[in-house]
PDB file of C-alpha atoms in Angstrom:
ATOM      1  CA  LYS S 885      88.298 151.310 127.149  1.00 67.00           C
ATOM      2  CA  ALA S 886      91.225 149.955 125.244  1.00 79.00           C
ATOM      3  CA  GLY S 887      93.976 148.009 127.101  1.00 92.00           C
ATOM      4  CA  VAL S 888      97.836 148.129 126.966  1.00 96.00           C
ATOM      5  CA  THR S 889      98.874 147.511 123.529  1.00 97.00           C
ATOM      6  CA  GLN S 890     102.327 146.089 122.648  1.00 97.00           C
ATOM      7  CA  THR S 891     103.510 145.633 119.339  1.00 97.00           C
ATOM      8  CA  PRO S 892     104.750 143.423 117.877  1.00 97.00           C
ATOM      9  CA  ARG S 893     103.730 140.504 119.469  1.00 97.00           C
ATOM     10  CA  TYR S 894     106.422 138.218 118.164  1.00 97.00           C
ATOM     11  CA  LEU S 895     109.936 138.795 116.837  1.00 97.00           C
ATOM     12  CA  ILE S 896     112.932 136.890 115.636  1.00 98.00           C
ATOM     13  CA  LYS S 897     116.201 138.611 115.487  1.00 98.00           C
ATOM     14  CA  THR S 898     119.821 137.549 115.072  1.00 98.00           C
ATOM     15  CA  ARG S 899     122.589 137.988 117.377  1.00 98.00           C
ATOM     16  CA  GLY S 900     124.278 141.319 117.349  1.00 98.00           C
ATOM     17  CA  GLN S 901     121.170 143.273 115.819  1.00 98.00           C
ATOM     18  CA  GLN S 902     119.054 145.783 117.577  1.00 98.00           C
ATOM     19  CA  VAL S 903     115.346 145.874 118.178  1.00 98.00           C
ATOM     20  CA  THR S 904     112.636 148.286 119.269  1.00 98.00           C
ATOM     21  CA  LEU S 905     109.468 147.474 121.002  1.00 98.00           C
ATOM     22  CA  SER S 906     106.492 149.626 121.385  1.00 98.00           C
ATOM     23  CA  CYS S 907     103.789 149.957 124.118  1.00 98.00           C
ATOM     24  CA  SER S 908     100.514 152.106 124.259  1.00 97.00           C
ATOM     25  CA  PRO S 909      99.260 152.575 127.718  1.00 96.00           C
ATOM     26  CA  ILE S 910      95.679 152.913 128.609  1.00 95.00           C
ATOM     27  CA  SER S 911      94.291 156.431 128.099  1.00 93.00           C
ATOM     28  CA  GLY S 912      95.348 158.647 131.019  1.00 90.00           C
ATOM     29  CA  HIS S 913      97.773 156.265 132.387  1.00 92.00           C
ATOM     30  CA  ARG S 914     101.089 158.253 132.504  1.00 91.00           C
ATOM     31  CA  SER S 915     103.407 155.549 134.271  1.00 92.00           C
ATOM     32  CA  VAL S 916     104.824 152.854 131.931  1.00 95.00           C
ATOM     33  CA  SER S 917     107.096 150.134 133.029  1.00 95.00           C
ATOM     34  CA  TRP S 918     108.765 147.526 131.168  1.00 97.00           C
ATOM     35  CA  TYR S 919     109.712 144.074 132.392  1.00 96.00           C
ATOM     36  CA  GLN S 920     111.628 140.906 131.124  1.00 96.00           C
ATOM     37  CA  GLN S 921     110.341 137.769 132.007  1.00 96.00           C
ATOM     38  CA  THR S 922     112.220 134.475 131.453  1.00 92.00           C
ATOM     39  CA  PRO S 923     111.160 130.994 133.019  1.00 84.00           C
ATOM     40  CA  GLY S 924     113.878 130.960 135.425  1.00 74.00           C
ATOM     41  CA  GLN S 925     114.064 134.642 136.398  1.00 78.00           C
ATOM     42  CA  GLY S 926     110.567 135.801 136.947  1.00 87.00           C
ATOM     43  CA  LEU S 927     109.434 139.149 136.207  1.00 93.00           C
ATOM     44  CA  GLN S 928     112.716 141.400 135.987  1.00 93.00           C
ATOM     45  CA  PHE S 929     112.169 145.054 136.143  1.00 93.00           C
ATOM     46  CA  LEU S 930     113.791 146.935 133.361  1.00 95.00           C
ATOM     47  CA  PHE S 931     112.821 150.731 133.800  1.00 92.00           C
ATOM     48  CA  GLU S 932     109.917 152.823 134.597  1.00 93.00           C
ATOM     49  CA  TYR S 933     108.771 156.059 132.788  1.00 94.00           C
ATOM     50  CA  PHE S 934     106.638 158.945 134.165  1.00 92.00           C
ATOM     51  CA  SER S 935     105.582 161.987 132.082  1.00 91.00           C
ATOM     52  CA  GLU S 936     108.792 161.293 129.648  1.00 94.00           C
ATOM     53  CA  THR S 937     111.105 160.874 132.519  1.00 94.00           C
ATOM     54  CA  GLN S 938     112.626 157.783 133.591  1.00 93.00           C
ATOM     55  CA  ARG S 939     111.780 157.583 137.073  1.00 89.00           C
ATOM     56  CA  ASN S 940     113.287 154.212 137.926  1.00 88.00           C
ATOM     57  CA  LYS S 941     115.829 151.852 136.351  1.00 90.00           C
ATOM     58  CA  GLY S 942     116.643 148.223 136.999  1.00 91.00           C
ATOM     59  CA  ASN S 943     119.864 146.216 136.948  1.00 91.00           C
ATOM     60  CA  PHE S 944     120.075 145.701 133.012  1.00 95.00           C
ATOM     61  CA  PRO S 945     122.959 146.693 130.815  1.00 96.00           C
ATOM     62  CA  GLY S 946     123.109 149.845 128.881  1.00 96.00           C
ATOM     63  CA  ARG S 947     122.181 147.745 125.885  1.00 97.00           C
ATOM     64  CA  PHE S 948     118.462 148.232 127.292  1.00 98.00           C
ATOM     65  CA  SER S 949     117.062 151.732 127.036  1.00 97.00           C
ATOM     66  CA  GLY S 950     113.741 153.226 126.402  1.00 97.00           C
ATOM     67  CA  ARG S 951     111.928 156.472 126.249  1.00 97.00           C
ATOM     68  CA  GLN S 952     108.493 157.790 126.524  1.00 97.00           C
ATOM     69  CA  PHE S 953     106.659 160.225 124.375  1.00 96.00           C
ATOM     70  CA  SER S 954     104.426 163.245 125.273  1.00 95.00           C
ATOM     71  CA  ASN S 955     101.492 160.676 124.327  1.00 93.00           C
ATOM     72  CA  SER S 956     102.711 158.425 127.211  1.00 94.00           C
ATOM     73  CA  ARG S 957     103.324 155.925 124.604  1.00 97.00           C
ATOM     74  CA  SER S 958     106.748 154.175 125.377  1.00 98.00           C
ATOM     75  CA  GLU S 959     109.471 152.426 123.181  1.00 98.00           C
ATOM     76  CA  MET S 960     112.111 149.847 124.469  1.00 98.00           C
ATOM     77  CA  ASN S 961     115.441 149.389 122.766  1.00 98.00           C
ATOM     78  CA  VAL S 962     118.080 146.786 122.832  1.00 98.00           C
ATOM     79  CA  SER S 963     121.160 146.776 120.983  1.00 96.00           C
ATOM     80  CA  THR S 964     123.701 144.262 120.177  1.00 97.00           C
ATOM     81  CA  LEU S 965     121.312 141.368 120.879  1.00 98.00           C
ATOM     82  CA  GLU S 966     122.547 138.582 122.514  1.00 98.00           C
ATOM     83  CA  LEU S 967     121.150 135.108 122.818  1.00 97.00           C
ATOM     84  CA  GLY S 968     120.124 135.494 126.530  1.00 95.00           C
ATOM     85  CA  ASP S 969     117.960 138.440 125.488  1.00 97.00           C
ATOM     86  CA  SER S 970     115.420 135.816 124.353  1.00 97.00           C
ATOM     87  CA  ALA S 971     112.366 136.459 126.652  1.00 97.00           C
ATOM     88  CA  LEU S 972     108.799 137.862 127.035  1.00 97.00           C
ATOM     89  CA  TYR S 973     109.016 141.656 127.310  1.00 98.00           C
ATOM     90  CA  LEU S 974     105.948 142.930 129.340  1.00 97.00           C
ATOM     91  CA  CYS S 975     104.943 146.642 129.430  1.00 97.00           C
ATOM     92  CA  ALA S 976     102.506 147.628 132.060  1.00 96.00           C
ATOM     93  CA  SER S 977     100.832 151.096 132.759  1.00 95.00           C
ATOM     94  CA  ARG S 978      99.440 152.541 135.886  1.00 91.00           C
ATOM     95  CA  ILE S 979      97.195 155.452 136.738  1.00 86.00           C
ATOM     96  CA  GLN S 980      98.379 158.185 139.152  1.00 77.00           C
ATOM     97  CA  GLY S 981      97.080 157.226 142.634  1.00 71.00           C
ATOM     98  CA  ASP S 982      97.523 154.895 145.454  1.00 65.00           C
ATOM     99  CA  ASN S 983      94.721 152.519 145.081  1.00 74.00           C
ATOM    100  CA  TYR S 984      95.586 151.332 141.579  1.00 82.00           C
ATOM    101  CA  GLY S 985      97.693 148.462 140.273  1.00 89.00           C
ATOM    102  CA  TYR S 986      99.541 147.710 137.109  1.00 92.00           C
ATOM    103  CA  THR S 987      97.563 146.830 133.808  1.00 95.00           C
ATOM    104  CA  PHE S 988      99.892 144.413 131.755  1.00 96.00           C
ATOM    105  CA  GLY S 989      99.782 144.152 127.885  1.00 97.00           C
ATOM    106  CA  SER S 990     100.145 140.803 126.214  1.00 96.00           C
ATOM    107  CA  GLY S 991     103.904 141.181 125.687  1.00 97.00           C
ATOM    108  CA  THR S 992     106.412 140.865 122.748  1.00 97.00           C
ATOM    109  CA  ARG S 993     107.933 137.391 122.439  1.00 97.00           C
ATOM    110  CA  LEU S 994     111.631 137.960 121.382  1.00 98.00           C
ATOM    111  CA  THR S 995     113.685 135.429 120.082  1.00 97.00           C
ATOM    112  CA  VAL S 996     117.285 135.749 119.394  1.00 98.00           C
ATOM    113  CA  VAL S 997     119.011 133.269 117.129  1.00 97.00           C
TER     114      VAL S 997
ATOM    115  CA  GLN M1446     115.340 144.419 146.954  1.00 81.00           C
ATOM    116  CA  GLN M1447     113.350 141.747 145.785  1.00 89.00           C
ATOM    117  CA  PRO M1448     110.594 140.244 148.269  1.00 94.00           C
ATOM    118  CA  VAL M1449     110.610 136.587 149.162  1.00 96.00           C
ATOM    119  CA  GLN M1450     107.529 134.733 148.584  1.00 97.00           C
ATOM    120  CA  SER M1451     106.588 131.275 149.886  1.00 96.00           C
ATOM    121  CA  PRO M1452     105.687 128.597 149.210  1.00 97.00           C
ATOM    122  CA  GLN M1453     107.111 128.444 145.833  1.00 96.00           C
ATOM    123  CA  ALA M1454     104.323 125.801 144.837  1.00 97.00           C
ATOM    124  CA  VAL M1455     101.307 124.484 145.974  1.00 97.00           C
ATOM    125  CA  ILE M1456      98.949 121.954 145.083  1.00 97.00           C
ATOM    126  CA  LEU M1457      95.139 122.015 146.009  1.00 96.00           C
ATOM    127  CA  ARG M1458      91.955 120.246 145.433  1.00 97.00           C
ATOM    128  CA  GLU M1459      89.101 122.304 144.302  1.00 97.00           C
ATOM    129  CA  GLY M1460      87.251 123.937 147.377  1.00 95.00           C
ATOM    130  CA  GLU M1461      90.308 123.999 149.763  1.00 96.00           C
ATOM    131  CA  ASP M1462      91.875 127.124 151.277  1.00 95.00           C
ATOM    132  CA  ALA M1463      95.485 128.533 150.324  1.00 95.00           C
ATOM    133  CA  VAL M1464      97.810 131.093 151.852  1.00 96.00           C
ATOM    134  CA  ILE M1465     100.736 132.769 149.771  1.00 97.00           C
ATOM    135  CA  ASN M1466     103.100 134.727 151.552  1.00 96.00           C
ATOM    136  CA  CYS M1467     105.220 137.669 150.822  1.00 95.00           C
ATOM    137  CA  SER M1468     107.924 139.356 152.886  1.00 94.00           C
ATOM    138  CA  SER M1469     110.629 142.113 152.597  1.00 91.00           C
ATOM    139  CA  SER M1470     113.536 143.298 154.754  1.00 88.00           C
ATOM    140  CA  LYS M1471     112.102 146.675 154.901  1.00 85.00           C
ATOM    141  CA  ALA M1472     108.656 148.232 155.715  1.00 84.00           C
ATOM    142  CA  LEU M1473     106.634 148.365 152.633  1.00 86.00           C
ATOM    143  CA  TYR M1474     104.301 151.304 151.374  1.00 85.00           C
ATOM    144  CA  SER M1475     102.250 148.949 149.370  1.00 88.00           C
ATOM    145  CA  VAL M1476     102.014 145.283 148.274  1.00 92.00           C
ATOM    146  CA  HIS M1477     100.363 144.349 144.993  1.00 93.00           C
ATOM    147  CA  TRP M1478      99.154 141.059 144.105  1.00 94.00           C
ATOM    148  CA  TYR M1479      98.875 139.597 140.437  1.00 95.00           C
ATOM    149  CA  ARG M1480      98.026 136.337 139.055  1.00 96.00           C
ATOM    150  CA  GLN M1481      99.523 134.944 135.773  1.00 95.00           C
ATOM    151  CA  LYS M1482      97.915 132.191 133.725  1.00 94.00           C
ATOM    152  CA  HIS M1483     100.258 130.143 131.412  1.00 90.00           C
ATOM    153  CA  GLY M1484     100.884 132.080 128.306  1.00 88.00           C
ATOM    154  CA  GLU M1485      98.848 135.178 129.543  1.00 92.00           C
ATOM    155  CA  ALA M1486     100.072 138.515 131.131  1.00 93.00           C
ATOM    156  CA  PRO M1487      99.742 139.204 134.622  1.00 95.00           C
ATOM    157  CA  VAL M1488      96.414 140.195 135.965  1.00 94.00           C
ATOM    158  CA  PHE M1489      96.111 142.661 138.910  1.00 92.00           C
ATOM    159  CA  LEU M1490      94.261 141.260 141.854  1.00 91.00           C
ATOM    160  CA  MET M1491      94.576 143.779 144.710  1.00 89.00           C
ATOM    161  CA  ILE M1492      96.802 146.141 146.364  1.00 88.00           C
ATOM    162  CA  LEU M1493      97.444 146.635 150.072  1.00 87.00           C
ATOM    163  CA  LEU M1494      98.591 150.118 151.289  1.00 81.00           C
ATOM    164  CA  LYS M1495     100.286 150.836 154.627  1.00 75.00           C
ATOM    165  CA  GLY M1496      97.317 152.571 156.014  1.00 65.00           C
ATOM    166  CA  GLY M1497      95.506 149.169 155.862  1.00 67.00           C
ATOM    167  CA  GLU M1498      93.406 149.666 152.758  1.00 58.00           C
ATOM    168  CA  GLN M1499      92.909 146.785 150.742  1.00 68.00           C
ATOM    169  CA  LYS M1500      90.968 146.329 147.466  1.00 58.00           C
ATOM    170  CA  GLY M1501      90.287 142.886 146.424  1.00 63.00           C
ATOM    171  CA  HIS M1502      87.748 140.226 145.237  1.00 65.00           C
ATOM    172  CA  GLU M1503      85.207 138.347 147.002  1.00 64.00           C
ATOM    173  CA  LYS M1504      87.038 135.126 147.784  1.00 77.00           C
ATOM    174  CA  ILE M1505      90.505 136.708 147.507  1.00 85.00           C
ATOM    175  CA  SER M1506      91.876 138.875 150.468  1.00 86.00           C
ATOM    176  CA  ALA M1507      95.131 140.050 151.785  1.00 87.00           C
ATOM    177  CA  SER M1508      96.652 141.351 154.974  1.00 85.00           C
ATOM    178  CA  PHE M1509      99.754 143.232 156.247  1.00 83.00           C
ATOM    179  CA  LYS M1510     101.401 142.183 158.994  1.00 80.00           C
ATOM    180  CA  LYS M1511     104.770 142.316 161.124  1.00 70.00           C
ATOM    181  CA  LYS M1512     105.509 145.869 160.933  1.00 75.00           C
ATOM    182  CA  LYS M1513     104.306 146.223 157.379  1.00 74.00           C
ATOM    183  CA  GLN M1514     107.090 143.823 156.120  1.00 87.00           C
ATOM    184  CA  GLN M1515     105.119 140.889 155.528  1.00 90.00           C
ATOM    185  CA  SER M1516     101.793 140.202 153.535  1.00 91.00           C
ATOM    186  CA  SER M1517      99.618 137.155 153.008  1.00 92.00           C
ATOM    187  CA  LEU M1518      97.300 136.302 150.263  1.00 93.00           C
ATOM    188  CA  TYR M1519      94.317 134.212 151.193  1.00 91.00           C
ATOM    189  CA  LEU M1520      92.244 132.231 148.617  1.00 92.00           C
ATOM    190  CA  THR M1521      89.052 130.836 150.002  1.00 90.00           C
ATOM    191  CA  ALA M1522      87.417 127.733 148.521  1.00 93.00           C
ATOM    192  CA  SER M1523      89.594 127.582 145.549  1.00 93.00           C
ATOM    193  CA  GLN M1524      88.058 127.122 142.219  1.00 94.00           C
ATOM    194  CA  LEU M1525      90.098 125.607 138.962  1.00 95.00           C
ATOM    195  CA  SER M1526      90.345 129.175 137.675  1.00 94.00           C
ATOM    196  CA  TYR M1527      92.671 130.142 140.382  1.00 95.00           C
ATOM    197  CA  SER M1528      95.304 127.951 138.951  1.00 96.00           C
ATOM    198  CA  GLY M1529      98.353 130.008 137.844  1.00 96.00           C
ATOM    199  CA  THR M1530     101.456 131.817 139.300  1.00 96.00           C
ATOM    200  CA  TYR M1531     100.903 134.499 141.994  1.00 97.00           C
ATOM    201  CA  PHE M1532     103.322 137.134 142.235  1.00 97.00           C
ATOM    202  CA  CYS M1533     103.630 139.953 145.009  1.00 96.00           C
ATOM    203  CA  GLY M1534     104.838 143.357 143.873  1.00 94.00           C
ATOM    204  CA  THR M1535     106.290 145.840 146.581  1.00 92.00           C
ATOM    205  CA  GLU M1536     107.246 149.404 146.824  1.00 87.00           C
ATOM    206  CA  ASN M1537     108.917 151.201 149.520  1.00 81.00           C
ATOM    207  CA  ASN M1538     107.250 154.584 148.564  1.00 77.00           C
ATOM    208  CA  TYR M1539     104.790 155.509 145.946  1.00 71.00           C
ATOM    209  CA  GLY M1540     106.444 155.089 142.631  1.00 69.00           C
ATOM    210  CA  GLN M1541     109.818 154.024 143.840  1.00 74.00           C
ATOM    211  CA  ASN M1542     111.594 150.874 143.601  1.00 77.00           C
ATOM    212  CA  PHE M1543     108.340 148.561 142.635  1.00 85.00           C
ATOM    213  CA  VAL M1544     109.900 145.023 142.468  1.00 90.00           C
ATOM    214  CA  PHE M1545     108.149 141.566 141.987  1.00 94.00           C
ATOM    215  CA  GLY M1546     108.497 138.403 143.825  1.00 95.00           C
ATOM    216  CA  PRO M1547     109.761 135.207 142.421  1.00 95.00           C
ATOM    217  CA  GLY M1548     106.180 133.998 142.260  1.00 96.00           C
ATOM    218  CA  THR M1549     104.100 130.911 143.770  1.00 97.00           C
ATOM    219  CA  ARG M1550     102.920 128.439 141.320  1.00 96.00           C
ATOM    220  CA  LEU M1551      99.125 127.209 142.539  1.00 97.00           C
ATOM    221  CA  SER M1552      97.380 124.399 141.136  1.00 97.00           C
ATOM    222  CA  VAL M1553      94.001 123.594 141.794  1.00 97.00           C
ATOM    223  CA  LEU M1554      92.799 120.093 140.905  1.00 96.00           C
ATOM    224  CA  PRO M1555      89.235 118.800 140.559  1.00 94.00           C
TER     225      PRO M1555
END
């Protein structure tokens, strides 16, 4: 069974550009969440999608957006990149039901220069 | 609201036990525990539900206490492979407001 797949693994972008990150959840998982991880801030919640609908949203500016497709794949977009957006972006999927935790992808390392 | 974790860091010798705490200002529906090794993604360890159920590993267990606002993760007879940062994640209702704590860095020395 394939795990959560994130692409690309590494990205270098210039300040002011925009970027799109992709996440393919485990087959059957309809919930997809996105997190930003930086050394000093831990795991910061960006948003969660379930069945193509944004179910929860963290405290990030509107430059951060996402969407989920009918096959549960999700994309995250960051516009007008800032140096502070440099981070590891993690995607996690979860199967419906109480007893299950999140399975994380390996992440996309974004560097803004 | 982000849960509070304690301690921030702990250093153990192989074979020693450790306890990591996670607390919230509100009663919780569930508490998740994850371990992240350096350069890797977090890995799910176990989940606690308000009904008292827990799913975990052989030498790792957890409990809910104090009106379901606090959870503790117990690591028994620590192994070198236990080193990493442990995060608790909490939600007030299923699928709502899931948030991670700041993490506890655990180092197990030989």
